[in-house]
Each structure stands twice: as C-alpha cells, then as structure tokens.
Amino acid sequence: MSTVQLSTIRSRVATAISSIAGTRLSPLPYQAFGRTTNSIAHKAFSVGIGGSDASDDRQRPTEGAMMSTDVFVATAFRIRPLDQLTDIDNALDFENDIIKKVLDRTNTTLYQNLHIKLVSSQRQLTDSGEYMLSTLSFESLHFIPLQ
C-alpha cells in the first residue's frame, strides 16, 4: 500500500460527501463548524482529522508508517418549526447518505491506499431547536509518508 497524507484523506472524504445533492462544504474548519452562519448551514458539513496512532510495525522511509487516524464529519440539518418530526427523519436520512458515501468502497478515488470504517454517530438538537447537528466518527487505516 502506498502512502497517503492526512490532508489528502480530509480532502477525499469532503469530495465524496460533496457529491450528495444539496450539500455544501462549510468555509470553516471542523473545529469551528458550530459558527457556520445560518444562511449556509442547512446541509453544510465539515471534515476534520483527529488523532493518529502508529502501529507497532516497522517504519521504513520507503514504505511509510502505518497509521490509524480518526476522521470526523460534522453536519447541520435545518428543522422546520411546523414539521419537526419529518425533518428529524430527513436529518437522519441525510446522515445515512453521508455514511454510505464515505463507506462506498467502489469509490476508487476515496479508497486509493486507504481503508475507512464507521466508528460512531452522535446527534443533538441546537438550543434553539433550529438545527440537528450530527457528528460522524470514522477510523482510517493508511500509511503516511516518511520521506
């Protein structure tokens, strides 16, 4: 397996999610996703790279270091006041669409020298009740370049 930089993993995941109709990549980084303005928040998402752990394998400059890296996806889905239960269901479906895109192993651009698995998903309603915020956690297995 060839090496993949962490920035490339983030970019590939964002590109895969962007292929879902109506989505938009937030202009803010993952850590600041909650500050995305209301005018663009509906179906907005952000991809973040969390911690990485090296495996106990040998780390050769010509092969790279095998890593397990956390990848996070934050999403927002607007909840209309007069149709809240329907929109909650739509938000859950939107979340599932993202999971399907990230785990689509037929996507050879995303899965080139990379393996991704779903770890967890969490969701919460904002204090105003206007948005459902979801956080999807994935684990990626890959080699990072050492030269």
mmCIF file of N, CA and C in Angstrom:
data_model
loop_
_atom_site.group_PDB
_atom_site.id
_atom_site.type_symbol
_atom_site.label_atom_id
_atom_site.label_comp_id
_atom_site.label_asym_id
_atom_site.label_seq_id
_atom_site.Cartn_x
_atom_site.Cartn_y
_atom_site.Cartn_z
ATOM 1 N N MET A 1 0.855 -1.183 0.000
ATOM 2 C CA MET A 1 0.000 0.000 0.000
ATOM 3 C C MET A 1 0.893 1.235 0.000
ATOM 4 N N SER A 2 0.601 2.176 -0.863
ATOM 5 C CA SER A 2 1.349 3.426 -0.919
ATOM 6 C C SER A 2 0.903 4.364 0.198
ATOM 7 N N THR A 3 1.636 5.444 0.365
ATOM 8 C CA THR A 3 1.345 6.382 1.444
ATOM 9 C C THR A 3 0.283 7.403 1.037
ATOM 10 N N VAL A 4 -0.382 7.967 2.054
ATOM 11 C CA VAL A 4 -1.407 8.985 1.851
ATOM 12 C C VAL A 4 -1.229 10.043 2.943
ATOM 13 N N GLN A 5 -1.148 11.296 2.551
ATOM 14 C CA GLN A 5 -1.039 12.371 3.533
ATOM 15 C C GLN A 5 -2.386 12.621 4.199
ATOM 16 N N LEU A 6 -2.344 13.119 5.434
ATOM 17 C CA LEU A 6 -3.575 13.383 6.182
ATOM 18 C C LEU A 6 -4.450 14.417 5.476
ATOM 19 N N SER A 7 -3.853 15.417 4.885
ATOM 20 C CA SER A 7 -4.643 16.431 4.170
ATOM 21 C C SER A 7 -5.374 15.824 2.976
ATOM 22 N N THR A 8 -4.770 14.819 2.361
ATOM 23 C CA THR A 8 -5.403 14.137 1.228
ATOM 24 C C THR A 8 -6.613 13.335 1.696
ATOM 25 N N ILE A 9 -6.511 12.701 2.850
ATOM 26 C CA ILE A 9 -7.651 11.946 3.400
ATOM 27 C C ILE A 9 -8.812 12.899 3.655
ATOM 28 N N ARG A 10 -8.557 14.037 4.304
ATOM 29 C CA ARG A 10 -9.612 15.005 4.581
ATOM 30 C C ARG A 10 -10.253 15.494 3.283
ATOM 31 N N SER A 11 -9.439 15.786 2.311
ATOM 32 C CA SER A 11 -9.925 16.275 1.025
ATOM 33 C C SER A 11 -10.765 15.227 0.297
ATOM 34 N N ARG A 12 -10.312 13.989 0.296
ATOM 35 C CA ARG A 12 -11.063 12.921 -0.396
ATOM 36 C C ARG A 12 -12.423 12.681 0.250
ATOM 37 N N VAL A 13 -12.478 12.683 1.580
ATOM 38 C CA VAL A 13 -13.754 12.484 2.272
ATOM 39 C C VAL A 13 -14.696 13.646 1.952
ATOM 40 N N ALA A 14 -14.185 14.872 1.977
ATOM 41 C CA ALA A 14 -15.014 16.043 1.653
ATOM 42 C C ALA A 14 -15.546 15.963 0.226
ATOM 43 N N THR A 15 -14.726 15.519 -0.694
ATOM 44 C CA THR A 15 -15.151 15.392 -2.094
ATOM 45 C C THR A 15 -16.247 14.344 -2.226
ATOM 46 N N ALA A 16 -16.111 13.229 -1.527
ATOM 47 C CA ALA A 16 -17.132 12.169 -1.586
ATOM 48 C C ALA A 16 -18.474 12.688 -1.067
ATOM 49 N N ILE A 17 -18.453 13.402 0.042
ATOM 50 C CA ILE A 17 -19.690 13.926 0.629
ATOM 51 C C ILE A 17 -20.293 15.010 -0.265
ATOM 52 N N SER A 18 -19.451 15.800 -0.901
ATOM 53 C CA SER A 18 -19.936 16.885 -1.772
ATOM 54 C C SER A 18 -20.762 16.378 -2.946
ATOM 55 N N SER A 19 -20.639 15.096 -3.262
ATOM 56 C CA SER A 19 -21.416 14.547 -4.377
ATOM 57 C C SER A 19 -22.882 14.301 -4.014
ATOM 58 N N ILE A 20 -23.242 14.473 -2.744
ATOM 59 C CA ILE A 20 -24.643 14.350 -2.323
ATOM 60 C C ILE A 20 -25.359 15.653 -2.677
ATOM 61 N N ALA A 21 -26.490 15.539 -3.346
ATOM 62 C CA ALA A 21 -27.236 16.726 -3.793
ATOM 63 C C ALA A 21 -27.580 17.636 -2.614
ATOM 64 N N GLY A 22 -27.331 18.926 -2.794
ATOM 65 C CA GLY A 22 -27.720 19.920 -1.797
ATOM 66 C C GLY A 22 -26.707 20.163 -0.690
ATOM 67 N N THR A 23 -25.635 19.386 -0.650
ATOM 68 C CA THR A 23 -24.649 19.600 0.416
ATOM 69 C C THR A 23 -23.728 20.752 0.060
ATOM 70 N N ARG A 24 -23.128 21.310 1.087
ATOM 71 C CA ARG A 24 -22.113 22.338 0.858
ATOM 72 C C ARG A 24 -21.058 22.213 1.954
ATOM 73 N N LEU A 25 -19.826 22.345 1.534
ATOM 74 C CA LEU A 25 -18.708 22.311 2.464
ATOM 75 C C LEU A 25 -18.657 23.641 3.200
ATOM 76 N N SER A 26 -18.668 23.584 4.524
ATOM 77 C CA SER A 26 -18.583 24.807 5.314
ATOM 78 C C SER A 26 -17.242 25.492 5.053
ATOM 79 N N PRO A 27 -17.224 26.814 4.986
ATOM 80 C CA PRO A 27 -15.946 27.508 4.794
ATOM 81 C C PRO A 27 -15.083 27.494 6.050
ATOM 82 N N LEU A 28 -15.659 27.028 7.161
ATOM 83 C CA LEU A 28 -14.931 26.990 8.428
ATOM 84 C C LEU A 28 -14.345 25.601 8.661
ATOM 85 N N PRO A 29 -13.238 25.514 9.371
ATOM 86 C CA PRO A 29 -12.677 24.200 9.679
ATOM 87 C C PRO A 29 -13.584 23.425 10.633
ATOM 88 N N TYR A 30 -13.352 22.136 10.723
ATOM 89 C CA TYR A 30 -14.178 21.261 11.558
ATOM 90 C C TYR A 30 -14.313 21.794 12.985
ATOM 91 N N GLN A 31 -13.220 22.254 13.559
ATOM 92 C CA GLN A 31 -13.217 22.703 14.950
ATOM 93 C C GLN A 31 -14.099 23.942 15.159
ATOM 94 N N ALA A 32 -14.398 24.675 14.099
ATOM 95 C CA ALA A 32 -15.219 25.884 14.199
ATOM 96 C C ALA A 32 -16.561 25.709 13.486
ATOM 97 N N PHE A 33 -16.945 24.486 13.172
ATOM 98 C CA PHE A 33 -18.152 24.242 12.382
ATOM 99 C C PHE A 33 -19.398 24.864 13.017
ATOM 100 N N GLY A 34 -19.480 24.887 14.328
ATOM 101 C CA GLY A 34 -20.646 25.442 15.025
ATOM 102 C C GLY A 34 -20.869 26.917 14.762
ATOM 103 N N ARG A 35 -19.884 27.599 14.209
ATOM 104 C CA ARG A 35 -20.016 29.028 13.909
ATOM 105 C C ARG A 35 -20.445 29.278 12.465
ATOM 106 N N THR A 36 -20.779 28.231 11.729
ATOM 107 C CA THR A 36 -21.254 28.393 10.355
ATOM 108 C C THR A 36 -22.545 29.214 10.379
ATOM 109 N N THR A 37 -22.640 30.212 9.521
ATOM 110 C CA THR A 37 -23.801 31.109 9.547
ATOM 111 C C THR A 37 -25.079 30.380 9.102
ATOM 112 N N ASN A 38 -26.205 30.828 9.624
ATOM 113 C CA ASN A 38 -27.495 30.207 9.308
ATOM 114 C C ASN A 38 -27.801 30.205 7.821
ATOM 115 N N SER A 39 -27.345 31.211 7.106
ATOM 116 C CA SER A 39 -27.688 31.314 5.687
ATOM 117 C C SER A 39 -27.098 30.175 4.855
ATOM 118 N N ILE A 40 -26.068 29.518 5.351
ATOM 119 C CA ILE A 40 -25.465 28.405 4.605
ATOM 120 C C ILE A 40 -25.393 27.104 5.417
ATOM 121 N N ALA A 41 -25.988 27.081 6.602
ATOM 122 C CA ALA A 41 -25.818 25.925 7.495
ATOM 123 C C ALA A 41 -26.597 24.673 7.071
ATOM 124 N N HIS A 42 -27.773 24.856 6.425
ATOM 125 C CA HIS A 42 -28.575 23.678 6.076
ATOM 126 C C HIS A 42 -27.800 22.763 5.124
ATOM 127 N N LYS A 43 -27.619 21.524 5.522
ATOM 128 C CA LYS A 43 -26.880 20.506 4.782
ATOM 129 C C LYS A 43 -25.407 20.870 4.593
ATOM 130 N N ALA A 44 -24.907 21.732 5.460
ATOM 131 C CA ALA A 44 -23.474 22.032 5.438
ATOM 132 C C ALA A 44 -22.741 20.931 6.192
ATOM 133 N N PHE A 45 -21.466 20.765 5.871
ATOM 134 C CA PHE A 45 -20.653 19.774 6.564
ATOM 135 C C PHE A 45 -19.214 20.244 6.622
ATOM 136 N N SER A 46 -18.472 19.644 7.515
ATOM 137 C CA SER A 46 -17.045 19.906 7.624
ATOM 138 C C SER A 46 -16.362 18.604 7.993
ATOM 139 N N VAL A 47 -15.167 18.407 7.478
ATOM 140 C CA VAL A 47 -14.399 17.182 7.738
ATOM 141 C C VAL A 47 -13.158 17.554 8.527
ATOM 142 N N GLY A 48 -12.935 16.841 9.613
ATOM 143 C CA GLY A 48 -11.762 17.083 10.442
ATOM 144 C C GLY A 48 -10.944 15.826 10.637
ATOM 145 N N ILE A 49 -9.669 16.013 10.838
ATOM 146 C CA ILE A 49 -8.764 14.909 11.131
ATOM 147 C C ILE A 49 -8.430 14.979 12.614
ATOM 148 N N GLY A 50 -8.693 13.895 13.313
ATOM 149 C CA GLY A 50 -8.401 13.836 14.745
ATOM 150 C C GLY A 50 -7.027 13.250 15.008
ATOM 151 N N GLY A 51 -6.928 12.475 16.045
ATOM 152 C CA GLY A 51 -5.653 11.879 16.424
ATOM 153 C C GLY A 51 -5.268 10.716 15.530
ATOM 154 N N SER A 52 -3.980 10.438 15.509
ATOM 155 C CA SER A 52 -3.440 9.307 14.742
ATOM 156 C C SER A 52 -2.583 8.456 15.669
ATOM 157 N N ASP A 53 -2.675 7.161 15.503
ATOM 158 C CA ASP A 53 -1.843 6.229 16.260
ATOM 159 C C ASP A 53 -1.063 5.372 15.281
ATOM 160 N N ALA A 54 0.239 5.257 15.517
ATOM 161 C CA ALA A 54 1.073 4.405 14.679
ATOM 162 C C ALA A 54 0.962 2.965 15.154
ATOM 163 N N SER A 55 1.013 2.043 14.209
ATOM 164 C CA SER A 55 1.007 0.629 14.582
ATOM 165 C C SER A 55 2.416 0.229 15.015
ATOM 166 N N ASP A 56 2.535 -0.960 15.537
ATOM 167 C CA ASP A 56 3.836 -1.447 16.016
ATOM 168 C C ASP A 56 4.712 -1.972 14.893
ATOM 169 N N ASP A 57 4.262 -1.871 13.649
ATOM 170 C CA ASP A 57 5.057 -2.343 12.512
ATOM 171 C C ASP A 57 6.305 -1.484 12.341
ATOM 172 N N ARG A 58 7.196 -1.994 11.527
ATOM 173 C CA ARG A 58 8.405 -1.230 11.205
ATOM 174 C C ARG A 58 8.026 0.016 10.418
ATOM 175 N N GLN A 59 8.776 1.065 10.622
ATOM 176 C CA GLN A 59 8.515 2.331 9.942
ATOM 177 C C GLN A 59 9.704 2.648 9.046
ATOM 178 N N ARG A 60 9.621 2.152 7.836
ATOM 179 C CA ARG A 60 10.690 2.352 6.858
ATOM 180 C C ARG A 60 10.404 3.577 6.009
ATOM 181 N N PRO A 61 11.434 4.378 5.752
ATOM 182 C CA PRO A 61 11.215 5.574 4.927
ATOM 183 C C PRO A 61 10.622 5.251 3.552
ATOM 184 N N THR A 62 10.969 4.120 2.991
ATOM 185 C CA THR A 62 10.461 3.786 1.653
ATOM 186 C C THR A 62 9.018 3.301 1.682
ATOM 187 N N GLU A 63 8.525 2.849 2.829
ATOM 188 C CA GLU A 63 7.159 2.330 2.939
ATOM 189 C C GLU A 63 6.223 3.249 3.698
ATOM 190 N N GLY A 64 6.747 4.059 4.590
ATOM 191 C CA GLY A 64 5.917 4.915 5.425
ATOM 192 C C GLY A 64 5.576 4.248 6.740
ATOM 193 N N ALA A 65 4.811 4.944 7.546
ATOM 194 C CA ALA A 65 4.379 4.425 8.842
ATOM 195 C C ALA A 65 2.893 4.098 8.768
ATOM 196 N N MET A 66 2.531 2.891 9.198
ATOM 197 C CA MET A 66 1.111 2.509 9.200
ATOM 198 C C MET A 66 0.421 3.232 10.350
ATOM 199 N N MET A 67 -0.714 3.878 10.022
ATOM 200 C CA MET A 67 -1.423 4.702 10.992
ATOM 201 C C MET A 67 -2.904 4.354 11.048
ATOM 202 N N SER A 68 -3.477 4.606 12.196
ATOM 203 C CA SER A 68 -4.918 4.599 12.380
ATOM 204 C C SER A 68 -5.287 6.027 12.757
ATOM 205 N N THR A 69 -6.083 6.671 11.919
ATOM 206 C CA THR A 69 -6.397 8.090 12.108
ATOM 207 C C THR A 69 -7.897 8.281 12.238
ATOM 208 N N ASP A 70 -8.296 9.111 13.212
ATOM 209 C CA ASP A 70 -9.705 9.454 13.398
ATOM 210 C C ASP A 70 -10.105 10.524 12.386
ATOM 211 N N VAL A 71 -11.226 10.301 11.726
ATOM 212 C CA VAL A 71 -11.782 11.266 10.776
ATOM 213 C C VAL A 71 -13.185 11.606 11.267
ATOM 214 N N PHE A 72 -13.469 12.889 11.394
ATOM 215 C CA PHE A 72 -14.767 13.338 11.895
ATOM 216 C C PHE A 72 -15.491 14.147 10.829
ATOM 217 N N VAL A 73 -16.803 13.950 10.755
ATOM 218 C CA VAL A 73 -17.645 14.729 9.854
ATOM 219 C C VAL A 73 -18.740 15.367 10.696
ATOM 220 N N ALA A 74 -18.829 16.686 10.643
ATOM 221 C CA ALA A 74 -19.894 17.420 11.322
ATOM 222 C C ALA A 74 -20.889 17.888 10.270
ATOM 223 N N THR A 75 -22.173 17.752 10.570
ATOM 224 C CA THR A 75 -23.212 18.179 9.636
ATOM 225 C C THR A 75 -24.295 18.959 10.378
ATOM 226 N N ALA A 76 -25.020 19.774 9.621
ATOM 227 C CA ALA A 76 -26.162 20.516 10.167
ATOM 228 C C ALA A 76 -27.350 20.312 9.235
ATOM 229 N N PHE A 77 -28.509 20.138 9.832
ATOM 230 C CA PHE A 77 -29.736 19.977 9.048
ATOM 231 C C PHE A 77 -30.812 20.832 9.700
ATOM 232 N N ARG A 78 -31.415 21.710 8.924
ATOM 233 C CA ARG A 78 -32.423 22.637 9.459
ATOM 234 C C ARG A 78 -33.706 21.895 9.815
ATOM 235 N N ILE A 79 -34.249 22.215 10.982
ATOM 236 C CA ILE A 79 -35.503 21.626 11.467
ATOM 237 C C ILE A 79 -36.577 22.714 11.404
ATOM 238 N N ARG A 80 -37.575 22.491 10.560
ATOM 239 C CA ARG A 80 -38.656 23.477 10.411
ATOM 240 C C ARG A 80 -39.595 23.384 11.613
ATOM 241 N N PRO A 81 -40.052 24.522 12.135
ATOM 242 C CA PRO A 81 -40.883 24.509 13.341
ATOM 243 C C PRO A 81 -42.198 23.751 13.196
ATOM 244 N N LEU A 82 -42.793 23.759 12.009
ATOM 245 C CA LEU A 82 -44.107 23.135 11.849
ATOM 246 C C LEU A 82 -44.039 21.697 11.355
ATOM 247 N N ASP A 83 -42.851 21.183 11.119
ATOM 248 C CA ASP A 83 -42.721 19.815 10.624
ATOM 249 C C ASP A 83 -41.487 19.146 11.234
ATOM 250 N N GLN A 84 -41.364 19.256 12.541
ATOM 251 C CA GLN A 84 -40.142 18.836 13.215
ATOM 252 C C GLN A 84 -39.854 17.346 13.086
ATOM 253 N N LEU A 85 -40.846 16.502 13.279
ATOM 254 C CA LEU A 85 -40.580 15.058 13.220
ATOM 255 C C LEU A 85 -40.184 14.607 11.823
ATOM 256 N N THR A 86 -40.812 15.179 10.818
ATOM 257 C CA THR A 86 -40.427 14.860 9.437
ATOM 258 C C THR A 86 -38.986 15.284 9.179
ATOM 259 N N ASP A 87 -38.620 16.477 9.640
ATOM 260 C CA ASP A 87 -37.258 16.956 9.413
ATOM 261 C C ASP A 87 -36.223 16.193 10.238
ATOM 262 N N ILE A 88 -36.608 15.726 11.400
ATOM 263 C CA ILE A 88 -35.692 14.864 12.175
ATOM 264 C C ILE A 88 -35.415 13.600 11.359
ATOM 265 N N ASP A 89 -36.451 13.007 10.797
ATOM 266 C CA ASP A 89 -36.266 11.821 9.947
ATOM 267 C C ASP A 89 -35.410 12.157 8.722
ATOM 268 N N ASN A 90 -35.650 13.318 8.117
ATOM 269 C CA ASN A 90 -34.841 13.735 6.967
ATOM 270 C C ASN A 90 -33.380 13.940 7.357
ATOM 271 N N ALA A 91 -33.142 14.473 8.545
ATOM 272 C CA ALA A 91 -31.771 14.663 9.036
ATOM 273 C C ALA A 91 -31.083 13.318 9.235
ATOM 274 N N LEU A 92 -31.817 12.347 9.757
ATOM 275 C CA LEU A 92 -31.250 11.005 9.941
ATOM 276 C C LEU A 92 -30.945 10.350 8.597
ATOM 277 N N ASP A 93 -31.835 10.562 7.619
ATOM 278 C CA ASP A 93 -31.579 10.036 6.274
ATOM 279 C C ASP A 93 -30.359 10.707 5.645
ATOM 280 N N PHE A 94 -30.224 12.014 5.861
ATOM 281 C CA PHE A 94 -29.064 12.752 5.351
ATOM 282 C C PHE A 94 -27.775 12.198 5.969
ATOM 283 N N GLU A 95 -27.816 11.962 7.252
ATOM 284 C CA GLU A 95 -26.667 11.369 7.943
ATOM 285 C C GLU A 95 -26.320 10.011 7.331
ATOM 286 N N ASN A 96 -27.337 9.212 7.058
ATOM 287 C CA ASN A 96 -27.109 7.893 6.466
ATOM 288 C C ASN A 96 -26.531 8.005 5.056
ATOM 289 N N ASP A 97 -26.979 9.000 4.293
ATOM 290 C CA ASP A 97 -26.419 9.223 2.954
ATOM 291 C C ASP A 97 -24.923 9.517 3.034
ATOM 292 N N ILE A 98 -24.524 10.303 4.025
ATOM 293 C CA ILE A 98 -23.104 10.614 4.208
ATOM 294 C C ILE A 98 -22.327 9.351 4.557
ATOM 295 N N ILE A 99 -22.864 8.548 5.456
ATOM 296 C CA ILE A 99 -22.192 7.296 5.829
ATOM 297 C C ILE A 99 -22.011 6.405 4.606
ATOM 298 N N LYS A 100 -23.064 6.300 3.783
ATOM 299 C CA LYS A 100 -22.961 5.475 2.574
ATOM 300 C C LYS A 100 -21.884 5.989 1.631
ATOM 301 N N LYS A 101 -21.790 7.300 1.472
ATOM 302 C CA LYS A 101 -20.772 7.866 0.576
ATOM 303 C C LYS A 101 -19.360 7.611 1.093
ATOM 304 N N VAL A 102 -19.161 7.779 2.397
ATOM 305 C CA VAL A 102 -17.819 7.591 2.958
ATOM 306 C C VAL A 102 -17.419 6.120 2.962
ATOM 307 N N LEU A 103 -18.375 5.228 3.100
ATOM 308 C CA LEU A 103 -18.065 3.796 3.141
ATOM 309 C C LEU A 103 -18.233 3.100 1.794
ATOM 310 N N ASP A 104 -18.401 3.869 0.730
ATOM 311 C CA ASP A 104 -18.570 3.306 -0.613
ATOM 312 C C ASP A 104 -17.216 2.845 -1.157
ATOM 313 N N ARG A 105 -16.930 1.581 -0.987
ATOM 314 C CA ARG A 105 -15.634 1.049 -1.388
ATOM 315 C C ARG A 105 -15.453 0.950 -2.905
ATOM 316 N N THR A 106 -16.511 1.224 -3.658
ATOM 317 C CA THR A 106 -16.353 1.266 -5.116
ATOM 318 C C THR A 106 -15.794 2.620 -5.565
ATOM 319 N N ASN A 107 -15.718 3.581 -4.655
ATOM 320 C CA ASN A 107 -15.156 4.897 -4.967
ATOM 321 C C ASN A 107 -13.632 4.773 -4.930
ATOM 322 N N THR A 108 -13.043 4.538 -6.087
ATOM 323 C CA THR A 108 -11.603 4.272 -6.153
ATOM 324 C C THR A 108 -10.768 5.518 -5.865
ATOM 325 N N THR A 109 -11.338 6.687 -6.012
ATOM 326 C CA THR A 109 -10.601 7.900 -5.648
ATOM 327 C C THR A 109 -10.466 7.995 -4.129
ATOM 328 N N LEU A 110 -11.566 7.774 -3.425
ATOM 329 C CA LEU A 110 -11.547 7.835 -1.962
ATOM 330 C C LEU A 110 -10.716 6.705 -1.369
ATOM 331 N N TYR A 111 -10.884 5.508 -1.887
ATOM 332 C CA TYR A 111 -10.271 4.329 -1.265
ATOM 333 C C TYR A 111 -8.905 3.955 -1.830
ATOM 334 N N GLN A 112 -8.270 4.855 -2.538
ATOM 335 C CA GLN A 112 -6.936 4.563 -3.046
ATOM 336 C C GLN A 112 -5.947 4.606 -1.879
ATOM 337 N N ASN A 113 -5.368 3.433 -1.550
ATOM 338 C CA ASN A 113 -4.390 3.291 -0.463
ATOM 339 C C ASN A 113 -4.950 3.711 0.887
ATOM 340 N N LEU A 114 -6.213 3.389 1.126
ATOM 341 C CA LEU A 114 -6.908 3.835 2.333
ATOM 342 C C LEU A 114 -8.037 2.870 2.652
ATOM 343 N N HIS A 115 -8.266 2.633 3.936
ATOM 344 C CA HIS A 115 -9.426 1.854 4.367
ATOM 345 C C HIS A 115 -10.132 2.676 5.437
ATOM 346 N N ILE A 116 -11.468 2.765 5.353
ATOM 347 C CA ILE A 116 -12.247 3.567 6.296
ATOM 348 C C ILE A 116 -13.353 2.702 6.881
ATOM 349 N N LYS A 117 -13.575 2.858 8.199
ATOM 350 C CA LYS A 117 -14.717 2.184 8.829
ATOM 351 C C LYS A 117 -15.432 3.159 9.753
ATOM 352 N N LEU A 118 -16.747 2.965 9.882
ATOM 353 C CA LEU A 118 -17.566 3.799 10.763
ATOM 354 C C LEU A 118 -17.322 3.392 12.201
ATOM 355 N N VAL A 119 -17.152 4.376 13.072
ATOM 356 C CA VAL A 119 -16.958 4.108 14.491
ATOM 357 C C VAL A 119 -18.216 4.471 15.277
ATOM 358 N N SER A 120 -18.754 5.674 15.040
ATOM 359 C CA SER A 120 -19.949 6.086 15.790
ATOM 360 C C SER A 120 -20.619 7.273 15.117
ATOM 361 N N SER A 121 -21.840 7.533 15.536
ATOM 362 C CA SER A 121 -22.538 8.749 15.118
ATOM 363 C C SER A 121 -23.301 9.278 16.328
ATOM 364 N N GLN A 122 -23.269 10.589 16.455
ATOM 365 C CA GLN A 122 -23.980 11.241 17.555
ATOM 366 C C GLN A 122 -24.715 12.435 16.998
ATOM 367 N N ARG A 123 -25.831 12.757 17.611
ATOM 368 C CA ARG A 123 -26.605 13.891 17.131
ATOM 369 C C ARG A 123 -27.202 14.647 18.302
ATOM 370 N N GLN A 124 -27.409 15.928 18.075
ATOM 371 C CA GLN A 124 -28.040 16.766 19.086
ATOM 372 C C GLN A 124 -28.812 17.886 18.410
ATOM 373 N N LEU A 125 -29.837 18.343 19.084
ATOM 374 C CA LEU A 125 -30.628 19.474 18.618
ATOM 375 C C LEU A 125 -30.026 20.733 19.225
ATOM 376 N N THR A 126 -29.900 21.779 18.431
ATOM 377 C CA THR A 126 -29.369 23.031 18.985
ATOM 378 C C THR A 126 -30.339 23.564 20.033
ATOM 379 N N ASP A 127 -29.859 24.459 20.891
ATOM 380 C CA ASP A 127 -30.707 25.024 21.949
ATOM 381 C C ASP A 127 -31.951 25.698 21.386
ATOM 382 N N SER A 128 -31.814 26.308 20.224
ATOM 383 C CA SER A 128 -32.964 26.984 19.603
ATOM 384 C C SER A 128 -33.920 25.984 18.942
ATOM 385 N N GLY A 129 -33.468 24.749 18.745
ATOM 386 C CA GLY A 129 -34.285 23.750 18.064
ATOM 387 C C GLY A 129 -34.302 23.918 16.564
ATOM 388 N N GLU A 130 -33.440 24.796 16.052
ATOM 389 C CA GLU A 130 -33.460 25.120 14.629
ATOM 390 C C GLU A 130 -32.662 24.137 13.776
ATOM 391 N N TYR A 131 -31.668 23.503 14.365
ATOM 392 C CA TYR A 131 -30.805 22.587 13.609
ATOM 393 C C TYR A 131 -30.539 21.304 14.379
ATOM 394 N N MET A 132 -30.427 20.212 13.620
ATOM 395 C CA MET A 132 -29.912 18.957 14.153
ATOM 396 C C MET A 132 -28.444 18.916 13.739
ATOM 397 N N LEU A 133 -27.568 18.794 14.708
ATOM 398 C CA LEU A 133 -26.136 18.685 14.449
ATOM 399 C C LEU A 133 -25.725 17.235 14.643
ATOM 400 N N SER A 134 -25.062 16.689 13.659
ATOM 401 C CA SER A 134 -24.591 15.309 13.728
ATOM 402 C C SER A 134 -23.072 15.291 13.652
ATOM 403 N N THR A 135 -22.472 14.385 14.396
ATOM 404 C CA THR A 135 -21.036 14.153 14.308
ATOM 405 C C THR A 135 -20.827 12.682 14.006
ATOM 406 N N LEU A 136 -20.202 12.413 12.883
ATOM 407 C CA LEU A 136 -19.905 11.047 12.463
ATOM 408 C C LEU A 136 -18.417 10.802 12.681
ATOM 409 N N SER A 137 -18.101 9.679 13.288
ATOM 410 C CA SER A 137 -16.697 9.345 13.556
ATOM 411 C C SER A 137 -16.309 8.122 12.738
ATOM 412 N N PHE A 138 -15.197 8.241 12.042
ATOM 413 C CA PHE A 138 -14.666 7.149 11.234
ATOM 414 C C PHE A 138 -13.221 6.886 11.646
ATOM 415 N N GLU A 139 -12.751 5.704 11.340
ATOM 416 C CA GLU A 139 -11.350 5.374 11.531
ATOM 417 C C GLU A 139 -10.771 5.034 10.172
ATOM 418 N N SER A 140 -9.646 5.653 9.844
ATOM 419 C CA SER A 140 -8.987 5.342 8.582
ATOM 420 C C SER A 140 -7.670 4.632 8.864
ATOM 421 N N LEU A 141 -7.403 3.610 8.066
ATOM 422 C CA LEU A 141 -6.143 2.878 8.147
ATOM 423 C C LEU A 141 -5.351 3.199 6.894
ATOM 424 N N HIS A 142 -4.095 3.610 7.071
ATOM 425 C CA HIS A 142 -3.299 4.068 5.941
ATOM 426 C C HIS A 142 -1.836 4.136 6.349
ATOM 427 N N PHE A 143 -0.999 4.401 5.375
ATOM 428 C CA PHE A 143 0.414 4.672 5.625
ATOM 429 C C PHE A 143 0.665 6.155 5.363
ATOM 430 N N ILE A 144 1.446 6.804 6.224
ATOM 431 C CA ILE A 144 1.831 8.190 5.964
ATOM 432 C C ILE A 144 3.255 8.208 5.441
ATOM 433 N N PRO A 145 3.563 9.168 4.573
ATOM 434 C CA PRO A 145 4.916 9.217 4.009
ATOM 435 C C PRO A 145 5.949 9.626 5.055
ATOM 436 N N LEU A 146 7.136 9.034 4.966
ATOM 437 C CA LEU A 146 8.225 9.384 5.871
ATOM 438 C C LEU A 146 9.376 10.067 5.137
ATOM 439 N N GLN A 147 9.233 10.261 3.863
ATOM 440 C CA GLN A 147 10.265 10.999 3.121
ATOM 441 C C GLN A 147 9.647 11.853 2.043
#
